[in-house]
Coordinates of C-alpha atoms in Angstrom, one line a residue:
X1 CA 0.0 0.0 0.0
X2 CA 1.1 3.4 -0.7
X3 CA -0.8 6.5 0.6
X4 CA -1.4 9.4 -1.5
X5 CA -3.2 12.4 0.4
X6 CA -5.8 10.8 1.7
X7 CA -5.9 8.1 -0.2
X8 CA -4.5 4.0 0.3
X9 CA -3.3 3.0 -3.1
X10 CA -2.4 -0.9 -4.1
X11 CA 1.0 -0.5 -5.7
X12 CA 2.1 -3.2 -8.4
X13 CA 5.6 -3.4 -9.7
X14 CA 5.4 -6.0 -12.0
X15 CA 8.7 -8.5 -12.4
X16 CA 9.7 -11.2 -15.3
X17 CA 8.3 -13.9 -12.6
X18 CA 5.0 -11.8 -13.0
X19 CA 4.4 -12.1 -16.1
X20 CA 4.7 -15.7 -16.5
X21 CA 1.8 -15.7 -13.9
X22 CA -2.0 -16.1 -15.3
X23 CA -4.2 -13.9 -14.7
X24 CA -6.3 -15.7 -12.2
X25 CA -3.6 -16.5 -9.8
X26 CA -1.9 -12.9 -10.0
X27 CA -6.1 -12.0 -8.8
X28 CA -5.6 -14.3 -6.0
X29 CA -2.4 -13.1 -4.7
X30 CA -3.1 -9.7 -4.9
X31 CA -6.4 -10.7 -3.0
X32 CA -4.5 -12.4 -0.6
X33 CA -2.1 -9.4 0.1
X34 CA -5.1 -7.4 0.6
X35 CA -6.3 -9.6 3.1
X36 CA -3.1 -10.0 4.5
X37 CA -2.6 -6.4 4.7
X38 CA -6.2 -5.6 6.2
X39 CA -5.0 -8.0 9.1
X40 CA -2.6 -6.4 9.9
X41 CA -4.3 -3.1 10.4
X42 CA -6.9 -4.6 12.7
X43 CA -3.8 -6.2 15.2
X44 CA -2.2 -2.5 15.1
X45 CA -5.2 -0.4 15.4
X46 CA -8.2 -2.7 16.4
X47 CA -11.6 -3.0 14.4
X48 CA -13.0 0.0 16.1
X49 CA -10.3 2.6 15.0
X50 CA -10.3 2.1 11.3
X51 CA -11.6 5.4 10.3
X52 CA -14.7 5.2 8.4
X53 CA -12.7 6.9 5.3
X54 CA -10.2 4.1 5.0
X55 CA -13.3 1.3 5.6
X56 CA -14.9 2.8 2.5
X57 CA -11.8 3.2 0.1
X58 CA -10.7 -0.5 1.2
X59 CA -14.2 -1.6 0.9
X60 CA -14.6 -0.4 -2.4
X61 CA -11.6 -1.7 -3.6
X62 CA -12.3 -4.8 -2.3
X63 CA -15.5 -5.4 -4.2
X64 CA -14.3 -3.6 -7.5
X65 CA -11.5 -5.9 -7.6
X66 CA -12.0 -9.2 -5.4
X67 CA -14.7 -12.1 -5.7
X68 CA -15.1 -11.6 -1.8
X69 CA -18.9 -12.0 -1.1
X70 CA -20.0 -9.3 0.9
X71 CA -20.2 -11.3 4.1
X72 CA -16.1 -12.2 3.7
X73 CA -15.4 -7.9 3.0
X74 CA -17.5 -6.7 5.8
X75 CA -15.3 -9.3 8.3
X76 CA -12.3 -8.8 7.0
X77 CA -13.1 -4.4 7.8
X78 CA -14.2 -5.8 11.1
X79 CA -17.8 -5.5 11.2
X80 CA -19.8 -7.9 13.4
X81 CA -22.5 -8.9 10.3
X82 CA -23.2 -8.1 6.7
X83 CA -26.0 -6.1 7.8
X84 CA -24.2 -3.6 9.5
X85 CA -21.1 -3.2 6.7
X86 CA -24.6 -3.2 4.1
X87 CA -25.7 -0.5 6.4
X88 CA -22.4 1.5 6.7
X89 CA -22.1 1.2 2.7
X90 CA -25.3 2.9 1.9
X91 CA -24.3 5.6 4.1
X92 CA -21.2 6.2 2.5
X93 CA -23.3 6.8 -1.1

């Protein structure tokens, strides 16, 4: 992750390994990282201090370029139930 302003961007420096790698499985690692990386947040700053802001870009991102279901995004953010991540989301539109 790289932050720009206020924003979290996925950076991708792409190496000769790379590109010997099919589509679907450079998805799933990225995926992975994500997931990996959204871990890590919640053991450094708890569920309940991500900032609304980063929730949404990461939540976003997540279902622009995943094939999480909703139920897998809104626990890895760290909300307690779909409902309440649906909930957040419409608020944030």
């Amino acid at each position: 992750w790289e932050e720009t302003g206020n924003e979290f961007i996925l950076t991708f420096q792409p190496t000769e390994a790379w590109m010997r790698v099919s589509e679907k499985s450079a998805r799933q690692a990225v995926e992975q990282a994500m997931a990996g990386t959204l871990n890590v947040f919640k053991l450094l700053v708890g569920n309940r201090k991500l900032s609304g802001r980063l929730r949404k870009d990461m939540a976003l991102k997540l279902i622009h370029h995943s094939d999480h279901k909703i139920e897998t995004i809104a626990e890895m953010l760290g909300y307690s139930e779909a409902s309440a991540f649906r909930r957040a989301f419409k608020n944030w539109n």
